[in-house]
PDB file of C-alpha atoms in Angstrom:
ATOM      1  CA  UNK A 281      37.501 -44.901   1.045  1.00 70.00           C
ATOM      2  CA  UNK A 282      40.664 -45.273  -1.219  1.00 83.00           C
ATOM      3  CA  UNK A 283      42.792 -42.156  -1.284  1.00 86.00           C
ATOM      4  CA  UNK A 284      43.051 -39.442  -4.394  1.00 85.00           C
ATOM      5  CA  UNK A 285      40.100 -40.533  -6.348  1.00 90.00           C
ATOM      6  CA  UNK A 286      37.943 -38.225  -4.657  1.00 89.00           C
ATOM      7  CA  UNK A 287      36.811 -34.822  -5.183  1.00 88.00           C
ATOM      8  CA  UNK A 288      37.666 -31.943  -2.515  1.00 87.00           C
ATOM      9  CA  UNK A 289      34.448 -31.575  -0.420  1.00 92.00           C
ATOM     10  CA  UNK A 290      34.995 -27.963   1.147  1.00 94.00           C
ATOM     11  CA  UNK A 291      33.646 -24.716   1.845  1.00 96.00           C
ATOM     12  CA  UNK A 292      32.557 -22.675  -1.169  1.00 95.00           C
ATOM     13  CA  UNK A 293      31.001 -19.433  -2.006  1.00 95.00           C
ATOM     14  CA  UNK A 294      28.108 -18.991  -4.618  1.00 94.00           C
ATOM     15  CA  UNK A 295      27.921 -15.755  -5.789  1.00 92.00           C
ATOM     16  CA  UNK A 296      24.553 -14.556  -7.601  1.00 90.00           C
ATOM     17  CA  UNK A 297      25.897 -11.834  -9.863  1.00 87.00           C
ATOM     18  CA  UNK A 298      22.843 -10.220 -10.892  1.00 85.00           C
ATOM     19  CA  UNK A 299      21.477  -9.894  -7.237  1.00 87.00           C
ATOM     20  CA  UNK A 300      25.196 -10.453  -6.082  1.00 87.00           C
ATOM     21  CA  UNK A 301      23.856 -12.432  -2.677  1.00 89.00           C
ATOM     22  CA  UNK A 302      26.133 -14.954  -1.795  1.00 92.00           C
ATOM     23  CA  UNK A 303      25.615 -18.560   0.196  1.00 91.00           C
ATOM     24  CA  UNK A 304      28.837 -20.818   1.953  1.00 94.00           C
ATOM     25  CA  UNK A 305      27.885 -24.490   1.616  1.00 94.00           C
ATOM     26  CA  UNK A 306      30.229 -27.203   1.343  1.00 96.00           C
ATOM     27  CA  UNK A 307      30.336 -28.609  -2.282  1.00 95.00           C
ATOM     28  CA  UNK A 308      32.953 -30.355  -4.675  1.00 94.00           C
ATOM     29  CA  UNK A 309      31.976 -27.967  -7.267  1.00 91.00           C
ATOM     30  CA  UNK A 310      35.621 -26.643  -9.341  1.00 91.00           C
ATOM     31  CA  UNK A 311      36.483 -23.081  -8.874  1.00 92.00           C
ATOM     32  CA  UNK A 312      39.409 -20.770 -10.165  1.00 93.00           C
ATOM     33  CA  UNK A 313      39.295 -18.007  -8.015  1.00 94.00           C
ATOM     34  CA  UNK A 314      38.692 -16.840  -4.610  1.00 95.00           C
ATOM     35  CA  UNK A 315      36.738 -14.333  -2.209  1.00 95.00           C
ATOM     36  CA  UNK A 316      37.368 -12.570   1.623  1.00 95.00           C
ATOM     37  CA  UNK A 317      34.881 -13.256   3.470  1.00 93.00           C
ATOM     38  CA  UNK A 318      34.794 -12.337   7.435  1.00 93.00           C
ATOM     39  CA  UNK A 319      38.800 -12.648   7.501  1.00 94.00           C
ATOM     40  CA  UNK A 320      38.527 -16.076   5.836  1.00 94.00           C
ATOM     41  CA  UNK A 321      39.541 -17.142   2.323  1.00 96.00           C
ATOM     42  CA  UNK A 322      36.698 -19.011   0.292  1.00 96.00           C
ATOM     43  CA  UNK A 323      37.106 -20.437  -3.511  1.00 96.00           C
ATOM     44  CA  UNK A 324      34.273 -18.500  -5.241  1.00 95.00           C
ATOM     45  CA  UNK A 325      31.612 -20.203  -7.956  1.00 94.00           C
ATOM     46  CA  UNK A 326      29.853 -17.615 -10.073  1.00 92.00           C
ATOM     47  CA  UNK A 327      26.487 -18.598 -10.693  1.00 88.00           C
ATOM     48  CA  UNK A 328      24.530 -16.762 -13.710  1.00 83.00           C
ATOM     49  CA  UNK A 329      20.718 -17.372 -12.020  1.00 81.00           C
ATOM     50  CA  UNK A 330      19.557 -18.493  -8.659  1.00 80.00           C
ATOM     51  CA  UNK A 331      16.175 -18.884  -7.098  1.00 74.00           C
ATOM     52  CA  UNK A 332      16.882 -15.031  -5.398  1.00 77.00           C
ATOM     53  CA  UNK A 333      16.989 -13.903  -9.655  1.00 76.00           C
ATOM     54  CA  UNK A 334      15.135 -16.105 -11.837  1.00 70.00           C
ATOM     55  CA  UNK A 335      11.924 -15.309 -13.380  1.00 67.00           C
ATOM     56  CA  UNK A 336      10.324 -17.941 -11.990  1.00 66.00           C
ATOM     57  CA  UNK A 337      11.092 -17.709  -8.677  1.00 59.00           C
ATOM     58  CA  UNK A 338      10.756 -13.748  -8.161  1.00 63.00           C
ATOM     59  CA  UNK A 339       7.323 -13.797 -10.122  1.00 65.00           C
ATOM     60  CA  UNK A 340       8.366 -11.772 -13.076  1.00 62.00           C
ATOM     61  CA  UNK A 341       7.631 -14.762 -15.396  1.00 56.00           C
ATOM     62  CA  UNK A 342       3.595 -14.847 -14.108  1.00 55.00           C
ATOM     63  CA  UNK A 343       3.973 -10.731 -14.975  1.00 54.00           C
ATOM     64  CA  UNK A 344       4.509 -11.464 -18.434  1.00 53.00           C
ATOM     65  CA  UNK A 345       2.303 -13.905 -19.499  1.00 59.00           C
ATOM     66  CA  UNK A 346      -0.646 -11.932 -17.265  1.00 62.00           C
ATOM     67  CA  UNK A 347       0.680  -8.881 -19.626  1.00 68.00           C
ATOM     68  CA  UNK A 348       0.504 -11.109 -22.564  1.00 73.00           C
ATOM     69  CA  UNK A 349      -3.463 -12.439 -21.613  1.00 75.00           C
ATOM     70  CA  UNK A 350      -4.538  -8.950 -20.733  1.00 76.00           C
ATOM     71  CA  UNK A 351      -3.524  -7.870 -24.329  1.00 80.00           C
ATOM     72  CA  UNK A 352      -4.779 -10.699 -26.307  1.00 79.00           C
ATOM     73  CA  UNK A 353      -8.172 -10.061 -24.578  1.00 80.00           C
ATOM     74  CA  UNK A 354      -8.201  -6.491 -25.153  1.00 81.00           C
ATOM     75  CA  UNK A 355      -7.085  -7.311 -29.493  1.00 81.00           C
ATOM     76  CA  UNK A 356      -9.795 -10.038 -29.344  1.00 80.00           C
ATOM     77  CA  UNK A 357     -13.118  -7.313 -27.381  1.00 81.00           C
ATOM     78  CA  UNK A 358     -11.935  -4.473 -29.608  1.00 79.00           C
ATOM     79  CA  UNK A 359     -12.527  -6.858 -32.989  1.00 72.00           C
ATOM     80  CA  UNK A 360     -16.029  -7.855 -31.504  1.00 69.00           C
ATOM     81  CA  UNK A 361     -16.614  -4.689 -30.268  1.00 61.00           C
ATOM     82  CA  UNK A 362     -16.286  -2.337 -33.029  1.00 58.00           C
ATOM     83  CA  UNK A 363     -18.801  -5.301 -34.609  1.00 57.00           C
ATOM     84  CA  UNK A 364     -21.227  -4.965 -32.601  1.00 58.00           C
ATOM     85  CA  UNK A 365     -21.689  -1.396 -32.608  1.00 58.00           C
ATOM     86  CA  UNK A 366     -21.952  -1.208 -36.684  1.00 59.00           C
ATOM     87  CA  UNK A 367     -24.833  -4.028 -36.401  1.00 59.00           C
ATOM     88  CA  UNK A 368     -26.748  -1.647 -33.527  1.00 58.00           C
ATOM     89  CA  UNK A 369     -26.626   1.316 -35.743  1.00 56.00           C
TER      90      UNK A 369
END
């Protein structure tokens, strides 16, 4: 490999910060700060989502659109409903 065209491939921390879990793994990814962690010195990469927070991943997502079916259902049997009841009478 030729020298200095290559990214640094080292240990770096991925911080969740809405769950604030964090995960070592090597990567090239560029960082500007740093984090102690078990005595040793890591950069630090803030990450917005992960799988541990994202909607799709924790289930929240399926939530909503369940919440979203149960009230469209509920609009669409009260309309036929209240219908049905004037033709009875």
């Amino acid at each position: 490999m030729k020298e200095g065209i290559h990214p640094e491939y080292r240990d770096v921390v991925f911080l969740d910060q809405q769950t604030g879990n964090h995960v070592i793994i090597r990567s090239t990814a560029p960082t500007r700060e740093t984090i102690d962690i078990d005595g040793q010195t890591y950069p630090l990469y803030k990450c917005d989502v992960t799988s541990e927070s994202h909607p799709f991943y924790t289930g929240a997502q399926t939530r909503v659109v369940e919440t979203g079916r149960v009230e469209r259902f509920r609009n669409r049997y009260a309309t036929t409903a209240g219908a049905l009841k004037k033709k009875s009478n």
